[in-house]
Amino acid sequence: MSESPKKVIVGMSGGVDSSVSAWLLLQQGYKVEGLFMKNWEEDDGEEYCTAAADLADAQAVCDKLGIELHTVNFAAEYWDNVFEHFLAEYKAGRTPNPDILCNKEIKFKAFLEFAAEDLGADYIATGHYVRRADVDGKSQLLRGLDGNKDQSYFLYTLGHEQIAQSLFPVGELEKPEVRKIAEDLGLVTAKKKDSTGICFIGERKFREFLGRYLPAQPGKIITVDGDAIGEHQGLMYHTLGQRKGLGIGGIKEGSEDPWYVVDKDVENNILIVAQGHDHPRLMSVGLIAQQLHWVDRQPLKGTLRCTVKTRYRQTDIPCTITALDDERIDVRFDEPVAAVTPGQSAVFYSGEICLGGGIIEQRLPLTAV
């Protein structure tokens, strides 16, 4: 007697990647159902009422593919485990990455548990551009085949046991192939643009949005030489390496180069700027990372040669990492790196394999060496 097909619940976002993921899994012989997650309930004026449109698109795709679509509300989990942390980090003057926390707490925790326990799933699937490899009984996380779309940076907090329960069908394809499949199938999502903005909250005027939850705290903008040249409305609105939106474009100090944020003095609420995107004050020779996650769940001992990304879409940087203890590591780059930002994630690779990563606690500036 043949085994019944394994059941996969696909996280249907109403986008093209999850739509094609569902179709690919059907072709591979799985029993496929969709799940649409509603994770934000705060304000939804008409301008931001995208959730209803996304649900309609997800339903249209599921109808076309002949699969059932479930819905679930994780708004409480999102608020408690993602959004409050996001606000606390901004309030502390750091720049968090909500997509990483959202994957950790919602897509590969709340969704994974709900799919397994309530819907009887053997696996979940998402439209992430990553790949999975099973080696010696453990699942590894690999970069997506499409280097332009690889999303392993956002999934480094996953352990091998979560990856073993997850399928990533579009990770083996390039984005144009995915869109072509959707077009050939006549899916409503074929030409839909990729979502951007804050995970599950979407695109909105960031300054205005953050201002609803955190009061503005104006302070001085000073140059690296100590000259006050303007006022900021809150350190939370600025990140290292930022050029636009500083309101000091007309001011020049012996150079025509634009101004960049090179540091934040959180204690004194001061934003520090310099002219030129490669100003030495913006460069770092390394970083200290904490809140570590290793995909194989084995803490690093001693030292390791690998590569690191300190932000998404960055070219890999060769580095040496040294364990300070189980919770913190010292990372030294082979070459200085610009705009290493506390609160963001440092993610480590060995070739195609994503090893894991951690939160940047502090940068080690070039100028202090």
CSV table of C-alpha atoms in Angstrom, one decimal:
chain,number,residue,atom,x,y,z
A,1,MET,CA,0.0,0.0,0.0
A,2,SER,CA,1.4,3.4,-1.0
A,3,GLU,CA,2.0,6.0,1.7
A,4,SER,CA,-0.3,8.9,1.8
A,5,PRO,CA,1.3,12.1,0.7
A,6,LYS,CA,3.0,14.4,3.3
A,7,LYS,CA,0.9,17.5,4.2
A,8,VAL,CA,2.5,20.9,3.7
A,9,ILE,CA,1.0,24.2,4.9
A,10,VAL,CA,2.3,27.1,2.8
A,11,GLY,CA,2.4,30.6,4.3
A,12,MET,CA,0.4,32.4,1.7
A,13,SER,CA,1.2,36.2,1.8
A,14,GLY,CA,-0.7,37.2,-1.3
A,15,GLY,CA,2.7,37.6,-3.1
A,16,VAL,CA,4.2,35.8,-6.1
A,17,ASP,CA,6.8,33.8,-4.2
A,18,SER,CA,4.4,32.0,-1.9
A,19,SER,CA,1.9,31.5,-4.8
A,20,VAL,CA,4.5,29.7,-6.9
A,21,SER,CA,5.8,27.8,-3.9
A,22,ALA,CA,2.3,26.2,-3.4
A,23,TRP,CA,2.2,25.2,-7.1
A,24,LEU,CA,5.7,23.7,-7.0
A,25,LEU,CA,4.8,21.6,-4.0
A,26,LEU,CA,1.7,20.3,-5.7
A,27,GLN,CA,3.9,19.3,-8.6
A,28,GLN,CA,6.1,17.4,-6.2
A,29,GLY,CA,3.2,15.3,-5.0
A,30,TYR,CA,2.6,16.9,-1.5
A,31,LYS,CA,-0.9,17.5,-0.1
A,32,VAL,CA,-0.9,21.3,0.0
A,33,GLU,CA,-3.0,23.8,1.9
A,34,GLY,CA,-2.4,27.5,2.5
A,35,LEU,CA,-2.4,29.7,5.6
A,36,PHE,CA,-2.8,33.5,5.6
A,37,MET,CA,-1.5,35.2,8.7
A,38,LYS,CA,-3.0,38.5,10.0
A,39,ASN,CA,-0.4,40.0,12.3
A,40,TRP,CA,-1.2,43.7,12.6
A,41,GLU,CA,-4.4,45.3,13.8
A,42,GLU,CA,-3.5,48.8,14.9
A,43,ASP,CA,-4.6,51.5,12.5
A,44,ASP,CA,-5.4,50.3,9.0
A,45,GLY,CA,-6.7,53.5,7.4
A,46,GLU,CA,-7.5,53.1,3.7
A,47,GLU,CA,-3.9,54.0,2.6
A,48,TYR,CA,-2.6,51.0,4.5
A,49,CYS,CA,-5.4,48.6,4.0
A,50,THR,CA,-3.3,46.1,2.1
A,51,ALA,CA,-4.1,43.1,4.3
A,52,ALA,CA,-7.5,42.7,2.8
A,53,ALA,CA,-6.1,42.9,-0.7
A,54,ASP,CA,-3.4,40.4,0.1
A,55,LEU,CA,-5.9,38.0,1.6
A,56,ALA,CA,-8.1,38.4,-1.6
A,57,ASP,CA,-5.0,37.6,-3.7
A,58,ALA,CA,-4.0,34.6,-1.6
A,59,GLN,CA,-7.6,33.3,-1.8
A,60,ALA,CA,-7.7,33.8,-5.6
A,61,VAL,CA,-4.4,31.8,-6.0
A,62,CYS,CA,-5.6,29.0,-3.7
A,63,ASP,CA,-8.9,28.8,-5.7
A,64,LYS,CA,-6.9,28.6,-8.9
A,65,LEU,CA,-4.7,25.9,-7.6
A,66,GLY,CA,-7.6,24.0,-6.0
A,67,ILE,CA,-6.3,24.1,-2.4
A,68,GLU,CA,-7.8,25.2,0.9
A,69,LEU,CA,-6.8,28.5,2.5
A,70,HIS,CA,-6.9,28.8,6.3
A,71,THR,CA,-6.5,32.1,8.1
A,72,VAL,CA,-5.1,32.8,11.5
A,73,ASN,CA,-4.6,35.9,13.7
A,74,PHE,CA,-1.2,36.2,15.3
A,75,ALA,CA,-1.5,39.9,16.1
A,76,ALA,CA,-1.0,39.4,19.9
A,77,GLU,CA,2.1,37.3,19.3
A,78,TYR,CA,3.4,39.9,16.9
A,79,TRP,CA,2.9,42.8,19.2
A,80,ASP,CA,4.4,41.0,22.3
A,81,ASN,CA,7.3,39.3,20.6
A,82,VAL,CA,8.3,41.5,17.7
A,83,PHE,CA,6.8,45.0,17.8
A,84,GLU,CA,7.5,45.8,21.5
A,85,HIS,CA,11.1,44.7,21.0
A,86,PHE,CA,11.3,46.8,17.8
A,87,LEU,CA,10.2,49.9,19.7
A,88,ALA,CA,12.5,49.3,22.7
A,89,GLU,CA,15.5,49.0,20.4
A,90,TYR,CA,14.7,52.3,18.6
A,91,LYS,CA,14.1,54.0,22.0
A,92,ALA,CA,17.6,52.8,23.0
A,93,GLY,CA,19.1,54.5,19.9
A,94,ARG,CA,19.8,51.2,18.1
A,95,THR,CA,18.5,50.1,14.7
A,96,PRO,CA,16.7,46.8,14.9
A,97,ASN,CA,15.8,44.4,12.0
A,98,PRO,CA,12.2,43.4,12.6
A,99,ASP,CA,12.2,41.0,9.7
A,100,ILE,CA,14.7,38.7,11.5
A,101,LEU,CA,12.7,38.7,14.7
A,102,CYS,CA,9.4,38.2,12.8
A,103,ASN,CA,10.8,35.1,11.1
A,104,LYS,CA,12.0,33.8,14.4
A,105,GLU,CA,8.9,34.5,16.5
A,106,ILE,CA,6.0,34.3,13.9
A,107,LYS,CA,6.8,32.5,10.7
A,108,PHE,CA,9.0,29.7,12.2
A,109,LYS,CA,7.5,29.6,15.7
A,110,ALA,CA,3.8,30.6,15.9
A,111,PHE,CA,3.1,29.5,12.3
A,112,LEU,CA,5.1,26.3,12.6
A,113,GLU,CA,3.4,25.3,15.9
A,114,PHE,CA,-0.1,26.1,14.6
A,115,ALA,CA,0.5,24.2,11.3
A,116,ALA,CA,1.7,21.1,13.1
A,117,GLU,CA,-0.7,21.1,16.1
A,118,ASP,CA,-3.9,22.6,14.6
A,119,LEU,CA,-3.6,21.6,11.0
A,120,GLY,CA,-1.7,18.4,11.1
A,121,ALA,CA,1.2,19.5,8.9
A,122,ASP,CA,4.3,17.4,8.3
A,123,TYR,CA,6.0,20.5,7.0
A,124,ILE,CA,5.5,24.2,6.5
A,125,ALA,CA,6.7,26.1,3.4
A,126,THR,CA,7.5,29.7,2.7
A,127,GLY,CA,8.4,31.8,-0.3
A,128,HIS,CA,11.9,32.6,1.1
A,129,TYR,CA,14.9,32.5,-1.3
A,130,VAL,CA,16.9,30.0,0.7
A,131,ARG,CA,17.8,26.3,0.3
A,132,ARG,CA,17.9,23.4,2.7
A,133,ALA,CA,20.4,20.6,2.7
A,134,ASP,CA,20.3,17.5,5.0
A,135,VAL,CA,23.8,16.3,6.0
A,136,ASP,CA,24.5,13.7,8.6
A,137,GLY,CA,21.0,13.8,10.0
A,138,LYS,CA,21.0,17.6,10.5
A,139,SER,CA,19.4,20.2,8.2
A,140,GLN,CA,21.6,23.1,7.0
A,141,LEU,CA,20.5,26.5,5.7
A,142,LEU,CA,22.0,27.4,2.3
A,143,ARG,CA,21.8,30.7,0.4
A,144,GLY,CA,19.1,30.9,-2.3
A,145,LEU,CA,20.2,30.1,-5.8
A,146,ASP,CA,19.4,33.6,-6.9
A,147,GLY,CA,22.2,35.7,-5.4
A,148,ASN,CA,20.2,38.9,-5.9
A,149,LYS,CA,17.3,37.5,-3.9
A,150,ASP,CA,19.0,35.3,-1.3
A,151,GLN,CA,17.3,35.8,2.1
A,152,SER,CA,19.4,33.6,4.3
A,153,TYR,CA,20.5,36.8,6.2
A,154,PHE,CA,16.9,37.0,7.6
A,155,LEU,CA,16.7,33.4,8.7
A,156,TYR,CA,19.9,32.9,10.6
A,157,THR,CA,18.0,32.5,13.9
A,158,LEU,CA,16.5,29.2,12.7
A,159,GLY,CA,17.9,26.0,14.2
A,160,HIS,CA,18.4,22.8,12.2
A,161,GLU,CA,15.2,21.3,13.8
A,162,GLN,CA,13.1,24.2,12.4
A,163,ILE,CA,14.7,23.9,9.0
A,164,ALA,CA,14.0,20.2,9.0
A,165,GLN,CA,10.3,21.0,9.2
A,166,SER,CA,10.4,23.6,6.5
A,167,LEU,CA,10.4,23.6,2.7
A,168,PHE,CA,11.7,26.5,0.5
A,169,PRO,CA,10.6,25.7,-3.1
A,170,VAL,CA,11.6,28.9,-4.8
A,171,GLY,CA,15.1,28.8,-3.2
A,172,GLU,CA,16.1,26.6,-6.1
A,173,LEU,CA,14.9,29.2,-8.7
A,174,GLU,CA,15.8,32.7,-9.9
A,175,LYS,CA,13.2,35.4,-9.5
A,176,PRO,CA,12.4,35.9,-13.2
A,177,GLU,CA,11.7,32.1,-13.4
A,178,VAL,CA,9.2,32.4,-10.5
A,179,ARG,CA,7.4,35.3,-12.2
A,180,LYS,CA,7.3,33.4,-15.5
A,181,ILE,CA,5.7,30.4,-13.8
A,182,ALA,CA,3.1,32.6,-12.2
A,183,GLU,CA,2.3,34.3,-15.5
A,184,ASP,CA,2.1,30.9,-17.3
A,185,LEU,CA,-0.4,29.8,-14.7
A,186,GLY,CA,-2.4,33.0,-14.9
A,187,LEU,CA,-2.0,33.8,-11.2
A,188,VAL,CA,-3.2,37.2,-10.0
A,189,THR,CA,0.1,37.7,-8.2
A,190,ALA,CA,2.3,37.3,-11.3
A,191,LYS,CA,3.1,41.0,-11.7
A,192,LYS,CA,2.6,42.0,-8.1
A,193,LYS,CA,5.6,44.0,-6.7
A,194,ASP,CA,7.6,42.5,-3.9
A,195,SER,CA,6.6,43.7,-0.4
A,196,THR,CA,8.9,46.1,1.4
A,197,GLY,CA,8.7,48.0,4.6
A,198,ILE,CA,8.3,46.6,8.1
A,199,CYS,CA,7.5,42.9,8.3
A,200,PHE,CA,3.7,42.5,8.3
A,201,ILE,CA,3.1,46.2,8.8
A,202,GLY,CA,4.1,47.2,5.3
A,203,GLU,CA,5.0,50.4,3.6
A,204,ARG,CA,4.3,53.7,5.4
A,205,LYS,CA,5.9,57.0,6.2
A,206,PHE,CA,8.4,55.6,8.7
A,207,ARG,CA,9.0,58.8,10.7
A,208,GLU,CA,5.3,59.5,11.1
A,209,PHE,CA,4.6,55.8,12.0
A,210,LEU,CA,7.4,55.6,14.7
A,211,GLY,CA,6.2,59.0,16.1
A,212,ARG,CA,2.9,57.4,17.0
A,213,TYR,CA,4.6,55.1,19.5
A,214,LEU,CA,7.7,57.0,20.6
A,215,PRO,CA,7.8,60.7,21.5
A,216,ALA,CA,10.2,62.8,19.4
A,217,GLN,CA,13.4,63.7,21.3
A,218,PRO,CA,15.1,66.6,19.5
A,219,GLY,CA,18.8,67.1,19.9
A,220,LYS,CA,21.9,68.6,18.4
A,221,ILE,CA,23.6,67.5,15.2
A,222,ILE,CA,27.4,68.0,15.5
A,223,THR,CA,30.3,67.4,13.2
A,224,VAL,CA,33.2,65.1,14.1
A,225,ASP,CA,35.1,68.3,14.9
A,226,GLY,CA,32.4,69.3,17.5
A,227,ASP,CA,30.6,72.1,15.6
A,228,ALA,CA,26.9,72.2,16.1
A,229,ILE,CA,25.3,72.5,12.6
A,230,GLY,CA,21.7,71.5,13.1
A,231,GLU,CA,19.0,69.7,15.1
A,232,HIS,CA,17.6,66.2,14.7
A,233,GLN,CA,14.1,65.2,15.8
A,234,GLY,CA,15.2,62.0,17.4
A,235,LEU,CA,18.1,59.6,17.2
A,236,MET,CA,15.6,56.8,16.4
A,237,TYR,CA,15.0,58.3,12.9
A,238,HIS,CA,18.7,58.0,11.9
A,239,THR,CA,21.1,55.1,11.2
A,240,LEU,CA,24.8,55.0,10.6
A,241,GLY,CA,25.7,55.7,7.0
A,242,GLN,CA,22.5,57.6,6.4
A,243,ARG,CA,22.8,60.5,4.0
A,244,LYS,CA,19.2,61.7,3.2
A,245,GLY,CA,16.8,63.4,5.6
A,246,LEU,CA,19.4,65.1,7.8
A,247,GLY,CA,18.2,68.7,6.9
A,248,ILE,CA,21.8,70.0,6.7
A,249,GLY,CA,22.5,69.6,3.0
A,250,GLY,CA,23.2,73.3,2.4
A,251,ILE,CA,25.9,73.5,5.0
A,252,LYS,CA,29.5,72.9,3.8
A,253,GLU,CA,32.7,72.7,5.8
A,254,GLY,CA,35.6,72.9,3.4
A,255,SER,CA,34.2,70.1,1.2
A,256,GLU,CA,31.4,69.7,-1.3
A,257,ASP,CA,30.8,66.1,-0.2
A,258,PRO,CA,27.4,65.2,1.3
A,259,TRP,CA,27.0,64.7,5.1
A,260,TYR,CA,26.6,61.2,6.5
A,261,VAL,CA,25.7,60.0,10.0
A,262,VAL,CA,28.9,58.5,11.4
A,263,ASP,CA,27.9,58.0,15.1
A,264,LYS,CA,25.2,58.5,17.7
A,265,ASP,CA,25.9,59.7,21.2
A,266,VAL,CA,22.9,58.1,22.8
A,267,GLU,CA,23.7,59.3,26.4
A,268,ASN,CA,23.7,63.0,25.3
A,269,ASN,CA,21.1,62.6,22.4
A,270,ILE,CA,23.6,63.9,19.9
A,271,LEU,CA,23.8,62.9,16.2
A,272,ILE,CA,27.4,63.0,14.8
A,273,VAL,CA,28.0,63.6,11.1
A,274,ALA,CA,30.9,63.9,8.7
A,275,GLN,CA,31.3,64.6,5.0
A,276,GLY,CA,32.1,61.7,2.7
A,277,HIS,CA,30.7,58.1,2.6
A,278,ASP,CA,34.1,56.7,3.5
A,279,HIS,CA,35.0,59.0,6.3
A,280,PRO,CA,37.3,57.1,8.8
A,281,ARG,CA,34.8,57.7,11.6
A,282,LEU,CA,32.3,55.6,9.7
A,283,MET,CA,34.7,52.6,9.3
A,284,SER,CA,35.1,49.7,11.7
A,285,VAL,CA,37.7,47.0,12.0
A,286,GLY,CA,35.4,44.6,13.7
A,287,LEU,CA,32.4,44.2,16.1
A,288,ILE,CA,31.2,42.5,19.2
A,289,ALA,CA,28.0,40.4,18.7
A,290,GLN,CA,25.7,39.0,21.3
A,291,GLN,CA,22.4,37.0,21.3
A,292,LEU,CA,24.0,34.4,19.2
A,293,HIS,CA,22.2,31.8,17.1
A,294,TRP,CA,24.0,28.9,15.4
A,295,VAL,CA,22.0,26.8,12.9
A,296,ASP,CA,23.6,23.6,14.2
A,297,ARG,CA,22.9,24.7,17.8
A,298,GLN,CA,26.5,24.2,18.8
A,299,PRO,CA,28.1,27.3,20.4
A,300,LEU,CA,31.4,28.4,18.9
A,301,LYS,CA,34.6,27.4,20.7
A,302,GLY,CA,37.9,29.1,20.0
A,303,THR,CA,38.2,30.8,16.6
A,304,LEU,CA,36.8,30.4,13.2
A,305,ARG,CA,37.6,31.8,9.7
A,306,CYS,CA,34.5,32.5,7.7
A,307,THR,CA,32.7,35.4,6.0
A,308,VAL,CA,30.2,37.9,7.5
A,309,LYS,CA,27.4,40.2,6.3
A,310,THR,CA,26.7,43.1,8.6
A,311,ARG,CA,23.6,44.1,6.6
A,312,TYR,CA,21.4,42.6,3.9
A,313,ARG,CA,22.7,42.7,0.3
A,314,GLN,CA,26.3,43.4,1.4
A,315,THR,CA,29.1,41.5,-0.2
A,316,ASP,CA,30.6,38.9,2.1
A,317,ILE,CA,33.5,40.1,4.2
A,318,PRO,CA,36.2,37.6,5.1
A,319,CYS,CA,36.7,37.7,8.9
A,320,THR,CA,38.0,35.8,12.0
A,321,ILE,CA,35.6,35.3,14.8
A,322,THR,CA,36.6,34.4,18.4
A,323,ALA,CA,34.4,33.2,21.1
A,324,LEU,CA,34.4,35.4,24.2
A,325,ASP,CA,31.9,33.1,25.9
A,326,ASP,CA,28.8,31.2,24.8
A,327,GLU,CA,26.8,34.4,24.4
A,328,ARG,CA,29.3,36.8,22.8
A,329,ILE,CA,31.9,36.8,20.0
A,330,ASP,CA,34.6,39.2,18.8
A,331,VAL,CA,34.6,39.6,15.0
A,332,ARG,CA,37.6,41.1,13.1
A,333,PHE,CA,37.3,42.0,9.4
A,334,ASP,CA,40.2,41.5,7.0
A,335,GLU,CA,39.4,45.0,5.6
A,336,PRO,CA,37.6,47.9,7.4
A,337,VAL,CA,33.9,48.0,6.8
A,338,ALA,CA,31.6,51.1,6.7
A,339,ALA,CA,28.4,51.7,8.7
A,340,VAL,CA,28.5,48.7,11.1
A,341,THR,CA,25.3,49.4,13.0
A,342,PRO,CA,24.5,48.3,16.6
A,343,GLY,CA,21.1,46.5,16.8
A,344,GLN,CA,21.5,45.1,13.3
A,345,SER,CA,22.6,41.5,12.7
A,346,ALA,CA,26.0,40.0,11.8
A,347,VAL,CA,25.4,36.8,9.8
A,348,PHE,CA,28.2,34.3,9.2
A,349,TYR,CA,28.8,32.0,6.2
A,350,SER,CA,31.0,29.2,5.1
A,351,GLY,CA,30.6,29.2,1.3
A,352,GLU,CA,27.0,28.6,0.6
A,353,ILE,CA,26.1,27.5,4.1
A,354,CYS,CA,24.6,30.0,6.6
A,355,LEU,CA,26.3,29.2,10.0
A,356,GLY,CA,24.2,31.6,12.1
A,357,GLY,CA,24.7,35.0,13.5
A,358,GLY,CA,24.1,37.5,16.3
A,359,ILE,CA,23.1,41.1,17.1
A,360,ILE,CA,25.8,43.7,16.8
A,361,GLU,CA,26.3,45.0,20.4
A,362,GLN,CA,29.1,47.4,19.5
A,363,ARG,CA,31.3,48.2,16.6
A,364,LEU,CA,35.1,48.4,16.9
A,365,PRO,CA,35.9,51.7,15.2
A,366,LEU,CA,38.9,52.2,12.9
A,367,THR,CA,39.8,55.5,14.5
A,368,ALA,CA,40.3,53.9,17.9
A,369,VAL,CA,42.9,51.5,16.7
